[in-house]
């Protein structure tokens, strides 16, 4: 039973990390302006910072599932933003 509880907590942390990363990369660049930088560059910078934070969580051993969700969603969101700019 304890194993099931741990797995459910990990799935919940993964989902929270995924949603948090996606939300931050998708909404924050439209809310802030830094000099005359385009929003896709700000989104990429934020995604890079979240990728580093998620990697820290994963390799530090704390909140590994949260870090995995953060890394997956931030890199995916940055890829979609950059793809939209290139296209």
Coordinates of N, CA and C in Angstrom, one line a residue:
X1 N 0.8 -1.2 0.0 CA 0.0 0.0 0.0 C 0.9 1.3 0.0
X2 N 2.0 1.2 0.7 CA 2.9 2.4 0.8 C 3.4 2.7 -0.6
X3 N 3.8 1.6 -1.4 CA 4.3 1.8 -2.7 C 3.3 2.5 -3.6
X4 N 2.0 2.2 -3.5 CA 1.0 2.8 -4.3 C 0.8 4.3 -3.9
X5 N 0.9 4.6 -2.7 CA 0.8 6.0 -2.2 C 2.0 6.8 -2.8
X6 N 3.2 6.2 -2.7 CA 4.4 6.9 -3.3 C 4.2 7.1 -4.8
X7 N 3.8 6.2 -5.5 CA 3.6 6.3 -6.9 C 2.5 7.3 -7.3
X8 N 1.4 7.4 -6.5 CA 0.4 8.4 -6.7 C 0.9 9.8 -6.4
X9 N 1.8 9.9 -5.4 CA 2.4 11.2 -5.1 C 3.3 11.6 -6.2
X10 N 4.1 10.7 -6.8 CA 5.0 11.0 -7.9 C 4.2 11.4 -9.1
X11 N 3.1 10.8 -9.4 CA 2.3 11.1 -10.5 C 1.7 12.5 -10.4
X12 N 1.2 12.8 -9.2 CA 0.7 14.2 -8.9 C 1.7 15.2 -9.0
X13 N 2.9 15.0 -8.5 CA 4.0 15.9 -8.6 C 4.4 16.1 -10.1
X14 N 4.4 15.0 -10.9 CA 4.7 15.1 -12.3 C 3.7 16.0 -13.0
X15 N 2.5 15.8 -12.7 CA 1.4 16.6 -13.3 C 1.5 18.1 -12.9
X16 N 1.8 18.3 -11.6 CA 1.9 19.7 -11.2 C 3.1 20.4 -11.8
X17 N 4.2 19.7 -11.9 CA 5.4 20.2 -12.6 C 5.2 20.5 -14.0
X18 N 4.4 19.6 -14.7 CA 4.1 19.8 -16.1 C 3.3 21.0 -16.3
X19 N 2.2 21.2 -15.5 CA 1.3 22.3 -15.6 C 2.0 23.6 -15.2
X20 N 2.8 23.6 -14.2 CA 3.5 24.8 -13.8 C 4.5 25.3 -14.8
X21 N 5.3 24.3 -15.4 CA 6.2 24.7 -16.4 C 5.6 25.3 -17.7
X22 N 4.5 24.6 -18.1 CA 3.8 25.1 -19.3 C 3.2 26.4 -19.0
X23 N 2.6 26.6 -17.9 CA 1.9 27.9 -17.5 C 3.0 29.0 -17.5
X24 N 4.1 28.8 -16.9 CA 5.1 29.9 -16.8 C 5.7 30.2 -18.2
X25 N 6.0 29.2 -19.0 CA 6.6 29.5 -20.3 C 5.5 30.1 -21.3
X26 N 4.3 29.7 -21.1 CA 3.3 30.2 -22.1 C 2.7 31.6 -21.7
X27 N 2.6 31.9 -20.4 CA 2.0 33.2 -20.0 C 2.9 34.3 -19.6
X28 N 4.0 34.0 -18.9 CA 4.8 35.0 -18.4 C 5.5 35.9 -19.5
X29 N 6.0 35.4 -20.6 CA 6.6 36.3 -21.6 C 5.6 37.4 -22.2
X30 N 4.3 37.1 -22.2 CA 3.4 38.1 -22.6 C 3.1 39.2 -21.6
X31 N 3.4 38.9 -20.3 CA 3.1 39.8 -19.2 C 4.3 40.8 -19.0
X32 N 5.5 40.4 -19.3 CA 6.7 41.2 -19.0 C 7.3 41.7 -20.3
X33 N 8.0 42.8 -20.2 CA 8.7 43.3 -21.3 C 10.1 43.7 -20.9
X34 N 11.1 43.2 -21.6 CA 12.5 43.5 -21.2 C 13.1 44.2 -22.4
X35 N 13.4 45.5 -22.3 CA 13.9 46.3 -23.4 C 13.1 46.1 -24.6
X36 N 13.7 45.7 -25.7 CA 12.9 45.5 -27.0 C 13.1 44.1 -27.4
X37 N 13.3 43.2 -26.5 CA 13.4 41.8 -26.8 C 12.1 41.2 -27.2
X38 N 12.1 40.3 -28.2 CA 10.8 39.7 -28.6 C 10.4 38.7 -27.6
X39 N 9.1 38.4 -27.6 CA 8.6 37.5 -26.6 C 9.1 36.1 -26.7
X40 N 9.4 35.6 -27.9 CA 9.9 34.3 -28.0 C 11.3 34.1 -27.4
X41 N 12.1 35.2 -27.4 CA 13.4 35.1 -26.7 C 13.3 35.1 -25.2
X42 N 12.3 35.8 -24.7 CA 12.0 35.8 -23.2 C 11.5 34.4 -22.8
X43 N 10.6 33.8 -23.7 CA 10.1 32.5 -23.4 C 11.2 31.5 -23.4
X44 N 12.1 31.6 -24.3 CA 13.2 30.6 -24.4 C 14.1 30.8 -23.2
X45 N 14.4 32.0 -22.7 CA 15.2 32.2 -21.5 C 14.5 31.7 -20.3
X46 N 13.2 31.9 -20.2 CA 12.5 31.3 -19.0 C 12.5 29.8 -19.1
X47 N 12.3 29.2 -20.2 CA 12.4 27.8 -20.4 C 13.7 27.2 -20.0
X48 N 14.8 27.9 -20.4 CA 16.1 27.5 -20.0 C 16.3 27.5 -18.5
X49 N 15.8 28.5 -17.9 CA 15.9 28.6 -16.4 C 15.1 27.5 -15.7
X50 N 13.9 27.2 -16.2 CA 13.1 26.1 -15.7 C 13.7 24.8 -15.9
X51 N 14.4 24.6 -17.1 CA 15.1 23.4 -17.4 C 16.2 23.2 -16.4
X52 N 16.9 24.2 -16.0 CA 18.0 24.1 -15.1 C 17.4 23.8 -13.7
X53 N 16.3 24.4 -13.3 CA 15.7 24.2 -12.0 C 15.2 22.8 -11.9
X54 N 14.5 22.3 -13.0 CA 14.0 20.9 -13.0 C 15.2 19.9 -12.9
X55 N 16.3 20.2 -13.6 CA 17.4 19.3 -13.5 C 18.0 19.3 -12.1
X56 N 18.0 20.4 -11.5 CA 18.4 20.5 -10.1 C 17.6 19.6 -9.2
X57 N 16.3 19.7 -9.4 CA 15.3 18.8 -8.6 C 15.6 17.4 -8.9
X58 N 15.8 17.0 -10.1 CA 15.9 15.6 -10.5 C 17.2 15.0 -9.9
X59 N 18.3 15.7 -10.1 CA 19.6 15.2 -9.8 C 20.0 15.4 -8.3
X60 N 19.2 16.3 -7.6 CA 19.4 16.5 -6.2 C 18.7 15.5 -5.4
X61 N 17.7 14.9 -6.0 CA 17.0 13.8 -5.3 C 15.7 14.2 -4.6
X62 N 15.4 15.5 -4.7 CA 14.2 16.0 -4.0 C 13.2 16.4 -5.1
X63 N 12.0 16.0 -5.0 CA 11.0 16.3 -6.0 C 11.4 15.9 -7.4
X64 N 11.8 14.6 -7.5 CA 12.3 14.2 -8.8 C 11.2 14.2 -9.9
X65 N 10.0 13.8 -9.5 CA 8.9 13.8 -10.5 C 8.5 15.2 -10.9
X66 N 8.5 16.1 -9.9 CA 8.2 17.5 -10.2 C 9.2 18.1 -11.1
X67 N 10.5 17.8 -10.9 CA 11.5 18.3 -11.8 C 11.4 17.7 -13.2
X68 N 11.1 16.4 -13.3 CA 10.9 15.8 -14.6 C 9.7 16.4 -15.3
X69 N 8.6 16.7 -14.7 CA 7.5 17.4 -15.3 C 7.9 18.8 -15.7
X70 N 8.7 19.5 -14.9 CA 9.1 20.9 -15.2 C 10.0 20.9 -16.5
X71 N 10.9 19.9 -16.5 CA 11.9 19.8 -17.6 C 11.1 19.5 -18.9
X72 N 10.2 18.5 -18.8 CA 9.5 18.1 -20.0 C 8.6 19.2 -20.6
X73 N 7.9 19.9 -19.7 CA 6.9 20.9 -20.2 C 7.6 22.1 -20.7
X74 N 8.7 22.6 -20.0 CA 9.4 23.8 -20.4 C 10.1 23.6 -21.7
X75 N 10.7 22.5 -21.9 CA 11.4 22.2 -23.2 C 10.4 22.1 -24.3
X76 N 9.3 21.4 -24.1 CA 8.2 21.3 -25.1 C 7.6 22.7 -25.4
X77 N 7.3 23.4 -24.4 CA 6.7 24.8 -24.7 C 7.7 25.7 -25.4
X78 N 9.0 25.6 -25.1 CA 10.0 26.4 -25.8 C 10.1 26.0 -27.2
X79 N 10.1 24.6 -27.4 CA 10.1 24.1 -28.8 C 8.9 24.6 -29.6
X80 N 7.7 24.6 -29.0 CA 6.6 25.1 -29.8 C 6.6 26.6 -30.1
X81 N 7.1 27.4 -29.1 CA 7.3 28.8 -29.3 C 8.3 29.1 -30.4
X82 N 9.4 28.4 -30.4 CA 10.4 28.6 -31.4 C 9.9 28.1 -32.8
X83 N 9.2 27.0 -32.8 CA 8.7 26.5 -34.1 C 7.7 27.4 -34.7
X84 N 6.9 28.1 -33.8 CA 5.9 29.0 -34.3 C 6.6 30.3 -34.9
X85 N 7.7 30.7 -34.3 CA 8.5 31.8 -34.8 C 9.1 31.4 -36.2
X86 N 9.7 30.3 -36.3 CA 10.4 29.8 -37.5 C 9.4 29.6 -38.6
X87 N 8.3 29.1 -38.3 CA 7.3 28.8 -39.3 C 6.7 30.0 -39.8

